[in-house]
mmCIF file of C-alpha atoms in Angstrom:
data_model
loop_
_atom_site.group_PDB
_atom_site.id
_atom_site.type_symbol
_atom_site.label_atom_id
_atom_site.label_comp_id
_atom_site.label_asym_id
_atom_site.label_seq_id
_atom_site.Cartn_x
_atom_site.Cartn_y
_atom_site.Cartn_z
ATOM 1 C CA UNK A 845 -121.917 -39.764 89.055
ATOM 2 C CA UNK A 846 -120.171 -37.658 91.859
ATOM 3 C CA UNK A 847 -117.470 -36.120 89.061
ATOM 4 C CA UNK A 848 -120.797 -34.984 87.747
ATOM 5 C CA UNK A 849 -122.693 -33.319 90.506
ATOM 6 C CA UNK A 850 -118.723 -31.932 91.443
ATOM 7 C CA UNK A 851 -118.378 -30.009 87.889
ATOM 8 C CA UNK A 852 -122.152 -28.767 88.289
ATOM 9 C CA UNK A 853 -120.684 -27.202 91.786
ATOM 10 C CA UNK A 854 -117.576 -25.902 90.375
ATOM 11 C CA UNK A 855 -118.934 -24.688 87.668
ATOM 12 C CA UNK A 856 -121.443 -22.935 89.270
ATOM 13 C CA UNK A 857 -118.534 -21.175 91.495
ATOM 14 C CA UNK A 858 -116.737 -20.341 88.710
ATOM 15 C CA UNK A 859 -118.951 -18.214 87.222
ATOM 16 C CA UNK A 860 -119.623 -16.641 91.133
ATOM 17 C CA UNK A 861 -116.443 -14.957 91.236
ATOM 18 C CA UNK A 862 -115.609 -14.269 87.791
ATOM 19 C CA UNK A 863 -118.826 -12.022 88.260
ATOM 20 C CA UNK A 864 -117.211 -11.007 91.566
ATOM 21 C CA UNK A 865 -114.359 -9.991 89.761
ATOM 22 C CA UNK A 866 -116.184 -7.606 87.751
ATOM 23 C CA UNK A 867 -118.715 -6.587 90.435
ATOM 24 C CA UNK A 868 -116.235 -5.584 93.150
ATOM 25 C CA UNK A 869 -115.329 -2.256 93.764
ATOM 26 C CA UNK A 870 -111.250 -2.979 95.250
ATOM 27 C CA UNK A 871 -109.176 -4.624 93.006
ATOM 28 C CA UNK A 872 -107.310 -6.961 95.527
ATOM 29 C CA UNK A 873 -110.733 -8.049 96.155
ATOM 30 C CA UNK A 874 -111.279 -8.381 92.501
ATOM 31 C CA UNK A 875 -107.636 -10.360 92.147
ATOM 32 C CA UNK A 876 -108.551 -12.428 95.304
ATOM 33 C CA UNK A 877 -112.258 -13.553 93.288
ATOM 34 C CA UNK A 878 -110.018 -13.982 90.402
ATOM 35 C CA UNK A 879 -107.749 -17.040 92.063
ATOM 36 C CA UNK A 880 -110.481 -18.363 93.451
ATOM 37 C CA UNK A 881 -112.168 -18.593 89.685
ATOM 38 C CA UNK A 882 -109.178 -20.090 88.880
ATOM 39 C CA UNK A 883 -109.496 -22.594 91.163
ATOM 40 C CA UNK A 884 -112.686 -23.896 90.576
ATOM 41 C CA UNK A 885 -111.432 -24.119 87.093
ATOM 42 C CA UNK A 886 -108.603 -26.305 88.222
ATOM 43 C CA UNK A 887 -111.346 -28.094 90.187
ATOM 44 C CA UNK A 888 -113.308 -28.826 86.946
ATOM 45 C CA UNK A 889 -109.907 -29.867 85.309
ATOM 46 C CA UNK A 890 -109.331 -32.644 87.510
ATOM 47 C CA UNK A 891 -112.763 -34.027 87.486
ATOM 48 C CA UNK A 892 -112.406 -34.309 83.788
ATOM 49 C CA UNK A 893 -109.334 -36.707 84.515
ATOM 50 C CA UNK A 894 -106.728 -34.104 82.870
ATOM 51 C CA UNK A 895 -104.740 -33.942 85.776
ATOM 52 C CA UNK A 896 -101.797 -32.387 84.252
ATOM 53 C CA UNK A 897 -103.564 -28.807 83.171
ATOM 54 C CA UNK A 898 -105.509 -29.124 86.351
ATOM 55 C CA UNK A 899 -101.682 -28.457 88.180
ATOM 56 C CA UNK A 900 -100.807 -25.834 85.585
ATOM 57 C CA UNK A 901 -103.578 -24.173 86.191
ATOM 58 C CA UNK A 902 -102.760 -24.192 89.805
ATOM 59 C CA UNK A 903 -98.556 -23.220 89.406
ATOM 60 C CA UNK A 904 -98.610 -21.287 86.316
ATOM 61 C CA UNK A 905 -102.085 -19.020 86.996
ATOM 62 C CA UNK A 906 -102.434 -19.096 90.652
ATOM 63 C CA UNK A 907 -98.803 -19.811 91.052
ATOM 64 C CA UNK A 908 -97.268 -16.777 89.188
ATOM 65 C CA UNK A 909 -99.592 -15.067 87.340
ATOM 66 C CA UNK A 910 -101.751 -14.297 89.845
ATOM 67 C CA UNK A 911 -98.735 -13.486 92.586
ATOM 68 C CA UNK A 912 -97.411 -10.870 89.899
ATOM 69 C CA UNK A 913 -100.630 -9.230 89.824
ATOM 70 C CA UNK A 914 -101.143 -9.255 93.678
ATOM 71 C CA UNK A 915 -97.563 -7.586 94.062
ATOM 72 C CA UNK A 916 -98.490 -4.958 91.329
ATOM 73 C CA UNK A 917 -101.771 -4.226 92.899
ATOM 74 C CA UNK A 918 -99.714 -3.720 96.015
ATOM 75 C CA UNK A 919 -97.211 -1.796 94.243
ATOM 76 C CA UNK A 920 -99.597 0.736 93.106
ATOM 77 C CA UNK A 921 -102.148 3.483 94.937
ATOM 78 C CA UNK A 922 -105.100 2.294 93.698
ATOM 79 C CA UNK A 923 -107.412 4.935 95.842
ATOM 80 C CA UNK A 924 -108.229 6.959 92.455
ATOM 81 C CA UNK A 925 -111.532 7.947 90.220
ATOM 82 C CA UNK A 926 -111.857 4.405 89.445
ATOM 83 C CA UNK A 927 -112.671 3.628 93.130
ATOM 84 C CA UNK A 928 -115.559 5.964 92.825
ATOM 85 C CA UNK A 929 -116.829 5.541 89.613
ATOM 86 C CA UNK A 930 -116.518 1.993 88.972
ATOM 87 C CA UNK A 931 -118.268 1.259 85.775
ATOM 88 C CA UNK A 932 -117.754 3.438 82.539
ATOM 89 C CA UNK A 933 -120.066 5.455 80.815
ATOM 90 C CA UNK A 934 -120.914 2.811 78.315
ATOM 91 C CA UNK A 935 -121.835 0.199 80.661
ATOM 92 C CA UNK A 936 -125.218 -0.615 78.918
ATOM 93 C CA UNK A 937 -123.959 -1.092 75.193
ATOM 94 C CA UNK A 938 -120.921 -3.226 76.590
ATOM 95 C CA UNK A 939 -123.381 -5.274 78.762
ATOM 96 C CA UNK A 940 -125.365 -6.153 75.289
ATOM 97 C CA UNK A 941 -122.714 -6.453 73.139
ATOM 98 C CA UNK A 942 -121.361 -8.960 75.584
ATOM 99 C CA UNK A 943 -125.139 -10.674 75.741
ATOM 100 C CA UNK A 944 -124.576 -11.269 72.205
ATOM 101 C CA UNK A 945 -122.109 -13.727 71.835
ATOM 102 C CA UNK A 946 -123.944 -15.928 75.126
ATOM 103 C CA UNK A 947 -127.633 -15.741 72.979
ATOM 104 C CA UNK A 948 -125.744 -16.691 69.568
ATOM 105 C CA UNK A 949 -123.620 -19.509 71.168
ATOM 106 C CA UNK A 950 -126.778 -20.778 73.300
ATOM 107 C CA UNK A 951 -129.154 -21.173 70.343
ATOM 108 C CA UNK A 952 -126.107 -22.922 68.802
ATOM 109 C CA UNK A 953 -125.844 -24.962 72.151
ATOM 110 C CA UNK A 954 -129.914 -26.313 71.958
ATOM 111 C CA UNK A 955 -129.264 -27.004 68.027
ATOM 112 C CA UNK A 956 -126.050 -29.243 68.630
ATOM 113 C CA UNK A 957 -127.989 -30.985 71.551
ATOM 114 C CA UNK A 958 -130.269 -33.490 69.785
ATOM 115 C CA UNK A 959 -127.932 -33.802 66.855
ATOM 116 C CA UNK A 960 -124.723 -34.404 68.275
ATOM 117 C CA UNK A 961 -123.032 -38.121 68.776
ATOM 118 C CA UNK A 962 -122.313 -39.625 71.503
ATOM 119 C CA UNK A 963 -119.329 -38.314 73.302
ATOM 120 C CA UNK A 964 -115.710 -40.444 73.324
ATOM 121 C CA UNK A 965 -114.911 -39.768 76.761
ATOM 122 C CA UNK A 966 -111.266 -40.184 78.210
ATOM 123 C CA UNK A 967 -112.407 -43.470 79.919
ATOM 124 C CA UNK A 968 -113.337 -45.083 76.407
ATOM 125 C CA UNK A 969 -109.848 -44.042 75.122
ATOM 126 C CA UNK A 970 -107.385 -44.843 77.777
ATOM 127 C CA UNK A 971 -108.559 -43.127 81.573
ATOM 128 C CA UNK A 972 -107.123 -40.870 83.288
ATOM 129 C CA UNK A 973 -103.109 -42.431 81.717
ATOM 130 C CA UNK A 974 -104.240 -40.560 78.775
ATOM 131 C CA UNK A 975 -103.672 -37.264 80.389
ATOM 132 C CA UNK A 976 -100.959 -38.002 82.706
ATOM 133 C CA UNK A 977 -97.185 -36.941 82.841
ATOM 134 C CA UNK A 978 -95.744 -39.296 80.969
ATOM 135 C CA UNK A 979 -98.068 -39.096 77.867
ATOM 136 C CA UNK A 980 -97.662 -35.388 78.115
ATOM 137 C CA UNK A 981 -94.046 -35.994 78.062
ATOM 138 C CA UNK A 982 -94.436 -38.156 75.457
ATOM 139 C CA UNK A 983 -96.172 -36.169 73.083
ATOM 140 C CA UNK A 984 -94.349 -33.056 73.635
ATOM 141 C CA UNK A 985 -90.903 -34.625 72.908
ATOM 142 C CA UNK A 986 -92.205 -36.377 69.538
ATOM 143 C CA UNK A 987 -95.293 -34.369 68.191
ATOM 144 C CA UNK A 988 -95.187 -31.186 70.068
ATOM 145 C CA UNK A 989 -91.266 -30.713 70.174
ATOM 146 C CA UNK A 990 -91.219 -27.539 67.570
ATOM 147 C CA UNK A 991 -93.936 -25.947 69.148
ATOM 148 C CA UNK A 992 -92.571 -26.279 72.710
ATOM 149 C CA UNK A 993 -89.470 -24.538 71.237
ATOM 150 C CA UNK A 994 -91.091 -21.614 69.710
ATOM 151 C CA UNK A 995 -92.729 -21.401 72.799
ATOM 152 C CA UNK A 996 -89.209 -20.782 74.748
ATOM 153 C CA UNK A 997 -88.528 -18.253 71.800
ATOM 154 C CA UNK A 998 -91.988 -16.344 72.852
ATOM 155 C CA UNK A 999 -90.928 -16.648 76.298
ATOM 156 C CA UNK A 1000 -87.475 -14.753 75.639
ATOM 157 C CA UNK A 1001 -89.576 -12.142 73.647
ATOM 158 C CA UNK A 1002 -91.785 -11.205 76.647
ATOM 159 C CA UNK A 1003 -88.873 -10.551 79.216
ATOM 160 C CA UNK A 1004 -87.179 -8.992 76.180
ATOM 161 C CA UNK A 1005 -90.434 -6.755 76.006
ATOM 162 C CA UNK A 1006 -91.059 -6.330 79.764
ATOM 163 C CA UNK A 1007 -87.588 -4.732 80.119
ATOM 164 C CA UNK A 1008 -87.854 -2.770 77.152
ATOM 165 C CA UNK A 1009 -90.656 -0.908 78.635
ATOM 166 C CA UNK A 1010 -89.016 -0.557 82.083
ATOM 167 C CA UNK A 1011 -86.132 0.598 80.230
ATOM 168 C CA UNK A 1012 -88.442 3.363 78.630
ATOM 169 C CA UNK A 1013 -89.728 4.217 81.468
ATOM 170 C CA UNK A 1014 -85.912 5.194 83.036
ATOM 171 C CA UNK B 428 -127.517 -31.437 78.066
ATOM 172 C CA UNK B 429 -124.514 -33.601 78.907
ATOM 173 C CA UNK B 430 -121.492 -32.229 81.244
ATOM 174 C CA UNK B 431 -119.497 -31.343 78.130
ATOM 175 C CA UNK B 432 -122.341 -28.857 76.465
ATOM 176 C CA UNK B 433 -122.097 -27.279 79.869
ATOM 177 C CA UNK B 434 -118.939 -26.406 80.329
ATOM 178 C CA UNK B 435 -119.095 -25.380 76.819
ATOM 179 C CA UNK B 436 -121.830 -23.267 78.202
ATOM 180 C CA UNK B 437 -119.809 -21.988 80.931
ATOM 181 C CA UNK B 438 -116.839 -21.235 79.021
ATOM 182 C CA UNK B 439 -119.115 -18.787 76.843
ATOM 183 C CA UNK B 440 -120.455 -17.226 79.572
ATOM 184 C CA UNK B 441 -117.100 -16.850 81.466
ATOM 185 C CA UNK B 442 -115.918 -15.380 78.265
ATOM 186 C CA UNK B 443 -118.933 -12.549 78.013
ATOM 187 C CA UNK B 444 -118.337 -11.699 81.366
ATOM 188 C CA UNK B 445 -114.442 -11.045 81.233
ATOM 189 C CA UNK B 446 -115.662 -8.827 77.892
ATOM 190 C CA UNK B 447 -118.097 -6.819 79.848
ATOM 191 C CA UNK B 448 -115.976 -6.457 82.555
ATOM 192 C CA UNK B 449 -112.772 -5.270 80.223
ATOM 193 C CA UNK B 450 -115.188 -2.786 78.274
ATOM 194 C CA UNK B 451 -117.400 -1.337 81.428
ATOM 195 C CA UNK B 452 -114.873 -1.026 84.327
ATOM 196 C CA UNK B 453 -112.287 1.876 84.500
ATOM 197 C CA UNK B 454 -109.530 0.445 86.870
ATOM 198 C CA UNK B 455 -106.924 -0.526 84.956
ATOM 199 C CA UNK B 456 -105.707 -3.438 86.902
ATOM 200 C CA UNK B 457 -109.310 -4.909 87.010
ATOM 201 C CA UNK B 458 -109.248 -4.369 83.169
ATOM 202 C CA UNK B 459 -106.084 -6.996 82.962
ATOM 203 C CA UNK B 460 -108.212 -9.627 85.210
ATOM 204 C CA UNK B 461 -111.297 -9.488 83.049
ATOM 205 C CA UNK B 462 -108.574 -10.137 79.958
ATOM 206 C CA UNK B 463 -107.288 -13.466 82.238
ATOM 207 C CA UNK B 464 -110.931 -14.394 82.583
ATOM 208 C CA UNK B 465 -111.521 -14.462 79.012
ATOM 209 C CA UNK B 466 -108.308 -16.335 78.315
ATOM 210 C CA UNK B 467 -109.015 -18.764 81.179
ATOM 211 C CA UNK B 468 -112.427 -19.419 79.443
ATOM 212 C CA UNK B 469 -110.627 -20.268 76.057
ATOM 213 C CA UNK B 470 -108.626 -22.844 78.062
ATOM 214 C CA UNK B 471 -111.696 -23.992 79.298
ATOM 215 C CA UNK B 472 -112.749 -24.773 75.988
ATOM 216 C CA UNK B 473 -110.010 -26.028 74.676
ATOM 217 C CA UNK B 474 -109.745 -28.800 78.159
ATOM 218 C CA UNK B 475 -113.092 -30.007 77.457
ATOM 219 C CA UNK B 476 -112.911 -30.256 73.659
ATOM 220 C CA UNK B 477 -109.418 -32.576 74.921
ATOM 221 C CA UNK B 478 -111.541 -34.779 77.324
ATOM 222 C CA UNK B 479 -114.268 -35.644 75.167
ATOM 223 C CA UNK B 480 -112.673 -36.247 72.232
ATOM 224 C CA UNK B 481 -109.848 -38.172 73.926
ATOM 225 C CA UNK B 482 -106.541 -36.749 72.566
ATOM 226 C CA UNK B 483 -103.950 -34.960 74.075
ATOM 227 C CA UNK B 484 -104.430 -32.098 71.536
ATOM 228 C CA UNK B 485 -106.544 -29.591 72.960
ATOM 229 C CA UNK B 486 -104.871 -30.542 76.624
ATOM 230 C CA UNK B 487 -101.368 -29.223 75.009
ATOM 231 C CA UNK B 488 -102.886 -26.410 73.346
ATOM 232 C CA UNK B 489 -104.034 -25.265 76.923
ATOM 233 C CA UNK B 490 -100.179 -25.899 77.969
ATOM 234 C CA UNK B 491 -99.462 -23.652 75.171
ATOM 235 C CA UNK B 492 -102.112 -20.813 76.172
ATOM 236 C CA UNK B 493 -100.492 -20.715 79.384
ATOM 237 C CA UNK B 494 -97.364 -19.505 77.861
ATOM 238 C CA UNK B 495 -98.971 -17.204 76.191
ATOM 239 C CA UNK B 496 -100.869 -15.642 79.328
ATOM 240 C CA UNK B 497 -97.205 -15.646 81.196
ATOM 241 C CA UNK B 498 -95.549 -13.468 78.503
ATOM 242 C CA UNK B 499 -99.232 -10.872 78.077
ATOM 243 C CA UNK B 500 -99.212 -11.030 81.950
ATOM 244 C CA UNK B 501 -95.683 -9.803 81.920
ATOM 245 C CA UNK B 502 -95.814 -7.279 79.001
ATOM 246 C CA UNK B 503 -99.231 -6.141 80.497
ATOM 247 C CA UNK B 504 -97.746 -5.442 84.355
ATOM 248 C CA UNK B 505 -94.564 -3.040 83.132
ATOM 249 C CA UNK B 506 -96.873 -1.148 80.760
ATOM 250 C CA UNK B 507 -99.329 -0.632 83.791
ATOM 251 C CA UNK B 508 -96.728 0.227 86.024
ATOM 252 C CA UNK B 509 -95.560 2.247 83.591
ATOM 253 C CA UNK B 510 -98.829 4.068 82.695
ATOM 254 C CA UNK B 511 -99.825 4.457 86.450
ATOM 255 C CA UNK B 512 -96.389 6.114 87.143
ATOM 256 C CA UNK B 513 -96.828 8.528 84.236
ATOM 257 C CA UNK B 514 -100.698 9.191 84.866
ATOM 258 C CA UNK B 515 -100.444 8.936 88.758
ATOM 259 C CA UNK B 516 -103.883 7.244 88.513
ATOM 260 C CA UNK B 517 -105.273 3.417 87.499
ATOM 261 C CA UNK B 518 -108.138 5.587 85.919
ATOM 262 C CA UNK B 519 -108.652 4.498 82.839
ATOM 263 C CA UNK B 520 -110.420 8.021 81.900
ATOM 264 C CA UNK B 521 -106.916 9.460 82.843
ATOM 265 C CA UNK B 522 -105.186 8.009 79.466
ATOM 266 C CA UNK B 523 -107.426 10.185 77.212
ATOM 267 C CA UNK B 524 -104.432 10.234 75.203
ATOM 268 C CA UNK B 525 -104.317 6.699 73.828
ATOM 269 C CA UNK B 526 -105.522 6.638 70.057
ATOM 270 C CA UNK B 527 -107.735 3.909 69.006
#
């Protein structure tokens, strides 16, 4: 199926410039890997039919996340020691430490293959309308409604925060 | 190996590459993109545990995530600012002082 052979791609340049981001030495380089991660992620999103987080992932991360951290990176002189010396002294631990959780989660990966069920896709339970506005809607005005309230309440908090520490630093 | 085991897969290995990259590099602003790559892998994860079971669940715990990155993302840029301005350098190295 094409939606297949598209995730394999995306996929694939997902993990391309998320290693990008790490690997390069300027960090607007690093930010500019990072959107295009992000993406490929939205990418992947849409060819699993869940439209909706496939155009969050697009306004929200790429949108304004992403901006913010552009303008900071633009905001700051970033021509220090950490241009020189990229990669910290404990590069090799972190590097297997990091290994660890891939090796432990891919053994568990080739254990769940044979012995997992059949998967429900979205196409068995309702398409694509499963995952579209209205449902969304839907469930966050009935199910979801307290939640998407506290949420507001953790949004205050964080510009409550952010100008706390700009206040601090005055 | 079906598509869902891996992007399972690929969420894992996003997510140990955002936790090498936040432990071995030393610029501070590359540190906060290795954290978003890590987060973007647990929405990964959660998006693909959505679509194959078929609920809206995991696809509105993603919503949620986002949230969540908006407000770190926020808190994380004025205490950068902040350090960088104090330090006069994105050095990690250069905030010896930091217990812990």
């Amino acid at each position: 199926m094409i939606s297949d052979v598209l995730i394999a791609v995306f996929g694939a340049m997902a993990i391309v410039f998320a290693l990008l981001v790490v690997v390069l030495r300027q960090p607007m380089r690093a930010a500019l890997a990072l959107i295009a991660h992000m993406a490929s992620l939205a990418a992947i999103f849409a060819c699993l039919d869940v439209h909706v987080v496939a155009l969050f992932q697009i306004l929200i991360y790429v949108g304004a996340v992403m901006v913010f951290m552009v303008y900071a990176i633009m905001l700051l002189d970033d021509r220090d020691a950490s241009l020189a010396h990229m990669f910290s002294r404990w590069s090799v631990p972190a590097v297997i430490v990091a290994a660890v959780p891939v090796v432990a989660l891919g053994a568990m990966l080739v254990q769940w293959a044979p012995s997992v069920a059949p998967a429900a896709p979205a196409a068995a339970a309702g398409g694509p309308a499963l995952f579209s506005f209205s449902a969304f809607s839907v469930a966050f005005m009935t199910q979801y409604w307290f939640h998407f309230e506290v949420a507001s309440i953790l949004l205050v908090i964080g510009i409550v925060a952010a100008w706390a520490v700009i206040a601090e630093r005055r | 190996m079906d598509k869902y085991q891996y992007l399972i897969a690929l969420a894992v290995l996003m997510f140990a590459i955002g936790l090498a990259g936040v432990v071995i590099r030393r610029n501070l602003m590359v540190v906060v993109m290795c954290l978003e790559l890590m987060l973007n892998s647990v929405v990964l994860a959660f998006v693909v545990f959505a679509a194959r079971s078929g609920t809206l669940a995991g696809a509105a715990m993603a919503f949620f995530l986002y949230i969540a990155a908006a407000c770190e993302i926020a808190v994380a840029m004025a205490i950068v600012v902040m350090l960088v301005e104090r330090r006069g350098s994105l050095d990690l190295a250069a905030d010896y002082e930091l217990k812990g």
